[in-house]
C-alpha cells in the first residue's frame, strides 16, 4: 500500500521559551521533527508532507535536510489539528494510498507500532493509535465498543463518564488519504475549544458507515515534548534505549551512561566503546573497531579494526579504512585514510587523502585553509611524514616518500623522494659554555648594582 506521511509541526511551543520552533530542538543530535519522519520511514512513504506554521522556513529547511523528499505546506493560522491536516490537500493531489498523521513533537513512536497500524488498516477504514495512560489528564479519550472505535472525545468536551476512560488518543491516525481529506473537510469548530478537531473524523467516518479501530502502544511512544525539562527527559530516554540496543546488538560499552548516540548512529558487533564518547549524526562504525575514551565523532565511516582516540575528534566526511589508527589529540576532517594508516599523536588532517600503510608523525598538520579557500593534501602509500611536518595544501607527497621532521612542504614530493624543508643546523663548538659564563657574569653584575 502506498503511504504518505503528514507531519503536523505548525505549533509554536510557547512553553519551550525559545526563538526556535519547538520541533527543531534536537534530540540525539537531530531535530525532534526528524524522529517522527524516521519512524515513518518504516512504511516506505511515497510522500512526506510537513505542515509548518511558526518558523515555517526553518522547519522546512530542517525537514528537507533530513529527507530531501519532504514537502512543506503552510498553515498560517493554527485553527486545530483537522485544519492542519486539511492544508495537505494540494500536496496530496495525484496520490492514492494511505495517509498517516504524525507529529513533529512526538518523536518516539516506533516503526513497529506504525507497521502494526498498517496491518490493522487491512480490516478497518480508520486506525487510531491509543495508549493506556497512567494519568489520562487532558488527553482525548477513545470511546470503544469492543474492538470498534466509536468516536474520540476531547477532554474539554467530555462528560464525567467519558473522562473516566483511561484509553487515550496519541493523535496518530491512519486512513485512506482521499477519504481522510474528505473527512477533515467536513469537520467543524463547534466545540469547547473552538478548534477544528482531527479527532472528530472518527464519528464522521462511523456515521458514513465506515469502520474504525484503535490499536494500543506503550505510553512511552506517545511522549510529547512541550518544555525544556521534557526535552531533557526525552534525550535521556533516547540515550537509555540506544545504549540498551547497542549492548543487545553486541557492542561493548565500558560505561554505558557516558556514551551518547545520535539518531542514526550505527555500530557493528564486537566494537568496544570506552568512557565518555559522543557521536554526532552520520556515523557508522563497523565490526571490531575500538573507540577510546573522550572521543567525539560525527559524519564518519570507521571500518573494521580501526582504533580511534583517546581524545580524538573525527569530523564530517571522514572515511577510515580497515585498521586505521587515530591517536590522542588528533583531529580528522573530510579525509580518507586508507588501510593501516597511522596518525598517532597531535595532528590535524583535513581535506586529505592518505594512502595505505602511511605513517603520519606527531604534530603533523595539513594547512588546508589559506584564509579564503580550502585545498587538498594527497599522500601516497607507505609514505612517512616526519613529525611536525606542515603540509601546505594544495600539495601531494608520493608513494614511499618521506618528509623530514619539521619540514614545511609547499611543493609536491615525487614518489620515493625525501623532502627536507627546514633551516640548516649549524653547530659552534664550545659556544654554549662560553655564552653561559658570559650571561652568569652579567647577572652577577646587575645584582651588585641594585644591591
Ligand atoms: C491532541 C488531540 C488529543 C490527543 C493529544 C495527544 C486533537 C483535537 N486532540 O490534543 O486527542 O490526546 O493531541 O497529544 O487533535 N498542530 C498544528 N496545527 C494546529 C493545531 C495543532 O500543527 O492548528 C500541531 C501542534 O503543533 C502539535 C499537534 O498538532 O504538535 C497537536 O496539537 P495540540 O494542540 O497540542 O493538541 P492537543 O490539545 O494536545
Ligand atoms: Ca499536545
mmCIF file with all atom_site columns, N, CA and C in Angstrom, residues 157-204:
data_model
loop_
_atom_site.group_PDB
_atom_site.id
_atom_site.type_symbol
_atom_site.label_atom_id
_atom_site.label_alt_id
_atom_site.label_comp_id
_atom_site.label_asym_id
_atom_site.label_entity_id
_atom_site.label_seq_id
_atom_site.pdbx_PDB_ins_code
_atom_site.Cartn_x
_atom_site.Cartn_y
_atom_site.Cartn_z
_atom_site.occupancy
_atom_site.B_iso_or_equiv
_atom_site.pdbx_formal_charge
_atom_site.auth_seq_id
_atom_site.auth_comp_id
_atom_site.auth_asym_id
_atom_site.auth_atom_id
_atom_site.pdbx_PDB_model_num
ATOM 1   N N  . UNK A 1 157 ? -14.470 18.569 26.157 1.00 0.00 ? 157 UNK A N  1
ATOM 2   C CA . UNK A 1 157 ? -15.854 18.340 25.751 1.00 0.00 ? 157 UNK A CA 1
ATOM 3   C C  . UNK A 1 157 ? -16.451 17.095 26.406 1.00 0.00 ? 157 UNK A C  1
ATOM 4   N N  . UNK A 1 158 ? -15.646 16.429 27.239 1.00 0.00 ? 158 UNK A N  1
ATOM 5   C CA . UNK A 1 158 ? -16.074 15.127 27.762 1.00 0.00 ? 158 UNK A CA 1
ATOM 6   C C  . UNK A 1 158 ? -16.904 15.261 29.035 1.00 0.00 ? 158 UNK A C  1
ATOM 7   N N  . UNK A 1 159 ? -17.854 14.334 29.206 1.00 0.00 ? 159 UNK A N  1
ATOM 8   C CA . UNK A 1 159 ? -18.581 14.288 30.478 1.00 0.00 ? 159 UNK A CA 1
ATOM 9   C C  . UNK A 1 159 ? -17.795 13.410 31.468 1.00 0.00 ? 159 UNK A C  1
ATOM 10  N N  . UNK A 1 160 ? -18.282 13.326 32.690 1.00 0.00 ? 160 UNK A N  1
ATOM 11  C CA . UNK A 1 160 ? -17.528 12.603 33.727 1.00 0.00 ? 160 UNK A CA 1
ATOM 12  C C  . UNK A 1 160 ? -17.260 11.153 33.363 1.00 0.00 ? 160 UNK A C  1
ATOM 13  N N  . UNK A 1 161 ? -18.289 10.527 32.779 1.00 0.00 ? 161 UNK A N  1
ATOM 14  C CA . UNK A 1 161 ? -18.128 9.123  32.418 1.00 0.00 ? 161 UNK A CA 1
ATOM 15  C C  . UNK A 1 161 ? -17.023 8.962  31.368 1.00 0.00 ? 161 UNK A C  1
ATOM 16  N N  . UNK A 1 162 ? -17.040 9.844  30.365 1.00 0.00 ? 162 UNK A N  1
ATOM 17  C CA . UNK A 1 162 ? -16.018 9.792  29.315 1.00 0.00 ? 162 UNK A CA 1
ATOM 18  C C  . UNK A 1 162 ? -14.635 10.104 29.894 1.00 0.00 ? 162 UNK A C  1
ATOM 19  N N  . UNK A 1 163 ? -14.593 11.036 30.820 1.00 0.00 ? 163 UNK A N  1
ATOM 20  C CA . UNK A 1 163 ? -13.310 11.400 31.425 1.00 0.00 ? 163 UNK A CA 1
ATOM 21  C C  . UNK A 1 163 ? -12.715 10.249 32.240 1.00 0.00 ? 163 UNK A C  1
ATOM 22  N N  . UNK A 1 164 ? -13.570 9.332  32.674 1.00 0.00 ? 164 UNK A N  1
ATOM 23  C CA . UNK A 1 164 ? -13.049 8.211  33.462 1.00 0.00 ? 164 UNK A CA 1
ATOM 24  C C  . UNK A 1 164 ? -12.371 7.152  32.588 1.00 0.00 ? 164 UNK A C  1
ATOM 25  N N  . UNK A 1 165 ? -12.497 7.298  31.253 1.00 0.00 ? 165 UNK A N  1
ATOM 26  C CA . UNK A 1 165 ? -11.824 6.363  30.333 1.00 0.00 ? 165 UNK A CA 1
ATOM 27  C C  . UNK A 1 165 ? -10.320 6.628  30.381 1.00 0.00 ? 165 UNK A C  1
ATOM 28  N N  . UNK A 1 166 ? -9.523  5.558  30.437 1.00 0.00 ? 166 UNK A N  1
ATOM 29  C CA . UNK A 1 166 ? -8.067  5.743  30.504 1.00 0.00 ? 166 UNK A CA 1
ATOM 30  C C  . UNK A 1 166 ? -7.361  5.401  29.188 1.00 0.00 ? 166 UNK A C  1
ATOM 31  N N  . UNK A 1 167 ? -8.126  4.886  28.218 1.00 0.00 ? 167 UNK A N  1
ATOM 32  C CA . UNK A 1 167 ? -7.546  4.577  26.900 1.00 0.00 ? 167 UNK A CA 1
ATOM 33  C C  . UNK A 1 167 ? -7.560  5.889  26.098 1.00 0.00 ? 167 UNK A C  1
ATOM 34  N N  . UNK A 1 168 ? -6.370  6.426  25.828 1.00 0.00 ? 168 UNK A N  1
ATOM 35  C CA . UNK A 1 168 ? -6.280  7.797  25.310 1.00 0.00 ? 168 UNK A CA 1
ATOM 36  C C  . UNK A 1 168 ? -5.770  7.855  23.876 1.00 0.00 ? 168 UNK A C  1
ATOM 37  N N  . UNK A 1 169 ? -6.019  9.006  23.266 1.00 0.00 ? 169 UNK A N  1
ATOM 38  C CA . UNK A 1 169 ? -5.633  9.233  21.874 1.00 0.00 ? 169 UNK A CA 1
ATOM 39  C C  . UNK A 1 169 ? -4.207  9.754  21.781 1.00 0.00 ? 169 UNK A C  1
ATOM 40  N N  . UNK A 1 170 ? -3.364  9.065  21.031 1.00 0.00 ? 170 UNK A N  1
ATOM 41  C CA . UNK A 1 170 ? -1.994  9.544  20.808 1.00 0.00 ? 170 UNK A CA 1
ATOM 42  C C  . UNK A 1 170 ? -1.995  10.646 19.763 1.00 0.00 ? 170 UNK A C  1
ATOM 43  N N  . UNK A 1 171 ? -3.027  10.688 18.931 1.00 0.00 ? 171 UNK A N  1
ATOM 44  C CA . UNK A 1 171 ? -3.096  11.652 17.829 1.00 0.00 ? 171 UNK A CA 1
ATOM 45  C C  . UNK A 1 171 ? -2.734  11.023 16.495 1.00 0.00 ? 171 UNK A C  1
ATOM 46  N N  . UNK A 1 172 ? -2.002  9.919  16.523 1.00 0.00 ? 172 UNK A N  1
ATOM 47  C CA . UNK A 1 172 ? -1.552  9.277  15.282 1.00 0.00 ? 172 UNK A CA 1
ATOM 48  C C  . UNK A 1 172 ? -2.716  8.499  14.655 1.00 0.00 ? 172 UNK A C  1
ATOM 49  N N  . UNK A 1 173 ? -2.975  8.799  13.404 1.00 0.00 ? 173 UNK A N  1
ATOM 50  C CA . UNK A 1 173 ? -4.144  8.239  12.716 1.00 0.00 ? 173 UNK A CA 1
ATOM 51  C C  . UNK A 1 173 ? -3.739  7.790  11.315 1.00 0.00 ? 173 UNK A C  1
ATOM 52  N N  . UNK A 1 174 ? -4.327  6.703  10.879 1.00 0.00 ? 174 UNK A N  1
ATOM 53  C CA . UNK A 1 174 ? -4.053  6.183  9.540  1.00 0.00 ? 174 UNK A CA 1
ATOM 54  C C  . UNK A 1 174 ? -5.381  5.913  8.827  1.00 0.00 ? 174 UNK A C  1
ATOM 55  N N  . UNK A 1 175 ? -5.479  6.386  7.583  1.00 0.00 ? 175 UNK A N  1
ATOM 56  C CA . UNK A 1 175 ? -6.691  6.156  6.777  1.00 0.00 ? 175 UNK A CA 1
ATOM 57  C C  . UNK A 1 175 ? -6.337  6.389  5.322  1.00 0.00 ? 175 UNK A C  1
ATOM 58  N N  . UNK A 1 176 ? -7.224  5.972  4.427  1.00 0.00 ? 176 UNK A N  1
ATOM 59  C CA . UNK A 1 176 ? -7.032  6.268  3.017  1.00 0.00 ? 176 UNK A CA 1
ATOM 60  C C  . UNK A 1 176 ? -6.942  7.797  2.855  1.00 0.00 ? 176 UNK A C  1
ATOM 61  N N  . UNK A 1 177 ? -5.990  8.258  2.071  1.00 0.00 ? 177 UNK A N  1
ATOM 62  C CA . UNK A 1 177 ? -5.710  9.691  2.003  1.00 0.00 ? 177 UNK A CA 1
ATOM 63  C C  . UNK A 1 177 ? -6.904  10.501 1.478  1.00 0.00 ? 177 UNK A C  1
ATOM 64  N N  . UNK A 1 178 ? -7.520  10.028 0.407  1.00 0.00 ? 178 UNK A N  1
ATOM 65  C CA . UNK A 1 178 ? -8.641  10.778 -0.169 1.00 0.00 ? 178 UNK A CA 1
ATOM 66  C C  . UNK A 1 178 ? -9.805  10.829 0.815  1.00 0.00 ? 178 UNK A C  1
ATOM 67  N N  . UNK A 1 179 ? -10.041 9.686  1.470  1.00 0.00 ? 179 UNK A N  1
ATOM 68  C CA . UNK A 1 179 ? -11.126 9.615  2.455  1.00 0.00 ? 179 UNK A CA 1
ATOM 69  C C  . UNK A 1 179 ? -10.833 10.558 3.628  1.00 0.00 ? 179 UNK A C  1
ATOM 70  N N  . UNK A 1 180 ? -9.585  10.553 4.064  1.00 0.00 ? 180 UNK A N  1
ATOM 71  C CA . UNK A 1 180 ? -9.191  11.414 5.188  1.00 0.00 ? 180 UNK A CA 1
ATOM 72  C C  . UNK A 1 180 ? -9.415  12.891 4.840  1.00 0.00 ? 180 UNK A C  1
ATOM 73  N N  . UNK A 1 181 ? -9.033  13.262 3.622  1.00 0.00 ? 181 UNK A N  1
ATOM 74  C CA . UNK A 1 181 ? -9.189  14.660 3.205  1.00 0.00 ? 181 UNK A CA 1
ATOM 75  C C  . UNK A 1 181 ? -10.668 15.037 3.140  1.00 0.00 ? 181 UNK A C  1
ATOM 76  N N  . UNK A 1 182 ? -11.481 14.082 2.691  1.00 0.00 ? 182 UNK A N  1
ATOM 77  C CA . UNK A 1 182 ? -12.928 14.335 2.669  1.00 0.00 ? 182 UNK A CA 1
ATOM 78  C C  . UNK A 1 182 ? -13.436 14.525 4.101  1.00 0.00 ? 182 UNK A C  1
ATOM 79  N N  . UNK A 1 183 ? -13.006 13.656 4.996  1.00 0.00 ? 183 UNK A N  1
ATOM 80  C CA . UNK A 1 183 ? -13.479 13.739 6.388  1.00 0.00 ? 183 UNK A CA 1
ATOM 81  C C  . UNK A 1 183 ? -13.041 15.049 7.040  1.00 0.00 ? 183 UNK A C  1
ATOM 82  N N  . UNK A 1 184 ? -11.771 15.426 6.893  1.00 0.00 ? 184 UNK A N  1
ATOM 83  C CA . UNK A 1 184 ? -11.315 16.653 7.570  1.00 0.00 ? 184 UNK A CA 1
ATOM 84  C C  . UNK A 1 184 ? -12.008 17.891 7.000  1.00 0.00 ? 184 UNK A C  1
ATOM 85  N N  . UNK A 1 185 ? -12.402 17.810 5.729  1.00 0.00 ? 185 UNK A N  1
ATOM 86  C CA . UNK A 1 185 ? -13.069 18.979 5.128  1.00 0.00 ? 185 UNK A CA 1
ATOM 87  C C  . UNK A 1 185 ? -14.461 19.190 5.730  1.00 0.00 ? 185 UNK A C  1
ATOM 88  N N  . UNK A 1 186 ? -14.969 18.132 6.365  1.00 0.00 ? 186 UNK A N  1
ATOM 89  C CA . UNK A 1 186 ? -16.317 18.246 6.950  1.00 0.00 ? 186 UNK A CA 1
ATOM 90  C C  . UNK A 1 186 ? -16.304 18.516 8.457  1.00 0.00 ? 186 UNK A C  1
ATOM 91  N N  . UNK A 1 187 ? -15.139 18.604 9.049  1.00 0.00 ? 187 UNK A N  1
ATOM 92  C CA . UNK A 1 187 ? -15.047 18.877 10.491 1.00 0.00 ? 187 UNK A CA 1
ATOM 93  C C  . UNK A 1 187 ? -15.403 20.345 10.752 1.00 0.00 ? 187 UNK A C  1
ATOM 94  N N  . UNK A 1 188 ? -16.167 20.590 11.787 1.00 0.00 ? 188 UNK A N  1
ATOM 95  C CA . UNK A 1 188 ? -16.490 21.980 12.164 1.00 0.00 ? 188 UNK A CA 1
ATOM 96  C C  . UNK A 1 188 ? -15.764 22.330 13.461 1.00 0.00 ? 188 UNK A C  1
ATOM 97  N N  . UNK A 1 189 ? -15.881 23.597 13.856 1.00 0.00 ? 189 UNK A N  1
ATOM 98  C CA . UNK A 1 189 ? -15.207 24.004 15.100 1.00 0.00 ? 189 UNK A CA 1
ATOM 99  C C  . UNK A 1 189 ? -16.198 24.308 16.225 1.00 0.00 ? 189 UNK A C  1
ATOM 100 N N  . UNK A 1 190 ? -17.341 23.624 16.158 1.00 0.00 ? 190 UNK A N  1
ATOM 101 C CA . UNK A 1 190 ? -18.333 23.839 17.227 1.00 0.00 ? 190 UNK A CA 1
ATOM 102 C C  . UNK A 1 190 ? -18.034 22.942 18.416 1.00 0.00 ? 190 UNK A C  1
ATOM 103 N N  . UNK A 1 191 ? -17.111 23.375 19.252 1.00 0.00 ? 191 UNK A N  1
ATOM 104 C CA . UNK A 1 191 ? -16.735 22.602 20.437 1.00 0.00 ? 191 UNK A CA 1
ATOM 105 C C  . UNK A 1 191 ? -16.158 23.545 21.485 1.00 0.00 ? 191 UNK A C  1
ATOM 106 N N  . UNK A 1 192 ? -15.804 22.972 22.608 1.00 0.00 ? 192 UNK A N  1
ATOM 107 C CA . UNK A 1 192 ? -15.363 23.771 23.758 1.00 0.00 ? 192 UNK A CA 1
ATOM 108 C C  . UNK A 1 192 ? -14.149 24.647 23.447 1.00 0.00 ? 192 UNK A C  1
ATOM 109 N N  . UNK A 1 193 ? -13.272 24.161 22.544 1.00 0.00 ? 193 UNK A N  1
ATOM 110 C CA . UNK A 1 193 ? -12.061 24.922 22.254 1.00 0.00 ? 193 UNK A CA 1
ATOM 111 C C  . UNK A 1 193 ? -12.227 25.845 21.043 1.00 0.00 ? 193 UNK A C  1
ATOM 112 N N  . UNK A 1 194 ? -13.310 25.676 20.300 1.00 0.00 ? 194 UNK A N  1
ATOM 113 C CA . UNK A 1 194 ? -13.496 26.462 19.072 1.00 0.00 ? 194 UNK A CA 1
ATOM 114 C C  . UNK A 1 194 ? -12.453 26.092 18.017 1.00 0.00 ? 194 UNK A C  1
ATOM 115 N N  . UNK A 1 195 ? -11.968 24.839 18.066 1.00 0.00 ? 195 UNK A N  1
ATOM 116 C CA . UNK A 1 195 ? -10.932 24.383 17.129 1.00 0.00 ? 195 UNK A CA 1
ATOM 117 C C  . UNK A 1 195 ? -11.491 23.315 16.190 1.00 0.00 ? 195 UNK A C  1
ATOM 118 N N  . UNK A 1 196 ? -10.828 23.162 15.061 1.00 0.00 ? 196 UNK A N  1
ATOM 119 C CA . UNK A 1 196 ? -11.166 22.053 14.159 1.00 0.00 ? 196 UNK A CA 1
ATOM 120 C C  . UNK A 1 196 ? -10.409 20.824 14.651 1.00 0.00 ? 196 UNK A C  1
ATOM 121 N N  . UNK A 1 197 ? -11.137 19.906 15.280 1.00 0.00 ? 197 UNK A N  1
ATOM 122 C CA . UNK A 1 197 ? -10.514 18.722 15.885 1.00 0.00 ? 197 UNK A CA 1
ATOM 123 C C  . UNK A 1 197 ? -10.351 17.608 14.844 1.00 0.00 ? 197 UNK A C  1
ATOM 124 N N  . UNK A 1 198 ? -9.138  17.143 14.659 1.00 0.00 ? 198 UNK A N  1
ATOM 125 C CA . UNK A 1 198 ? -8.913  15.973 13.807 1.00 0.00 ? 198 UNK A CA 1
ATOM 126 C C  . UNK A 1 198 ? -9.668  14.757 14.362 1.00 0.00 ? 198 UNK A C  1
ATOM 127 N N  . UNK A 1 199 ? -9.761  14.738 15.670 1.00 0.00 ? 199 UNK A N  1
ATOM 128 C CA . UNK A 1 199 ? -10.400 13.603 16.350 1.00 0.00 ? 199 UNK A CA 1
ATOM 129 C C  . UNK A 1 199 ? -11.862 13.410 15.938 1.00 0.00 ? 199 UNK A C  1
ATOM 130 N N  . UNK A 1 200 ? -12.485 14.468 15.427 1.00 0.00 ? 200 UNK A N  1
ATOM 131 C CA . UNK A 1 200 ? -13.894 14.366 15.013 1.00 0.00 ? 200 UNK A CA 1
ATOM 132 C C  . UNK A 1 200 ? -14.094 13.463 13.794 1.00 0.00 ? 200 UNK A C  1
ATOM 133 N N  . UNK A 1 201 ? -13.004 13.176 13.077 1.00 0.00 ? 201 UNK A N  1
ATOM 134 C CA . UNK A 1 201 ? -13.182 12.366 11.857 1.00 0.00 ? 201 UNK A CA 1
ATOM 135 C C  . UNK A 1 201 ? -13.669 10.959 12.165 1.00 0.00 ? 201 UNK A C  1
ATOM 136 N N  . UNK A 1 202 ? -13.427 10.482 13.398 1.00 0.00 ? 202 UNK A N  1
ATOM 137 C CA . UNK A 1 202 ? -13.846 9.111  13.719 1.00 0.00 ? 202 UNK A CA 1
ATOM 138 C C  . UNK A 1 202 ? -15.370 9.014  13.716 1.00 0.00 ? 202 UNK A C  1
ATOM 139 N N  . UNK A 1 203 ? -16.035 9.927  14.429 1.00 0.00 ? 203 UNK A N  1
ATOM 140 C CA . UNK A 1 203 ? -17.507 9.892  14.457 1.00 0.00 ? 203 UNK A CA 1
ATOM 141 C C  . UNK A 1 203 ? -18.075 10.136 13.056 1.00 0.00 ? 203 UNK A C  1
ATOM 142 N N  . UNK A 1 204 ? -17.434 11.043 12.300 1.00 0.00 ? 204 UNK A N  1
ATOM 143 C CA . UNK A 1 204 ? -17.895 11.301 10.926 1.00 0.00 ? 204 UNK A CA 1
ATOM 144 C C  . UNK A 1 204 ? -17.780 10.046 10.070 1.00 0.00 ? 204 UNK A C  1
#
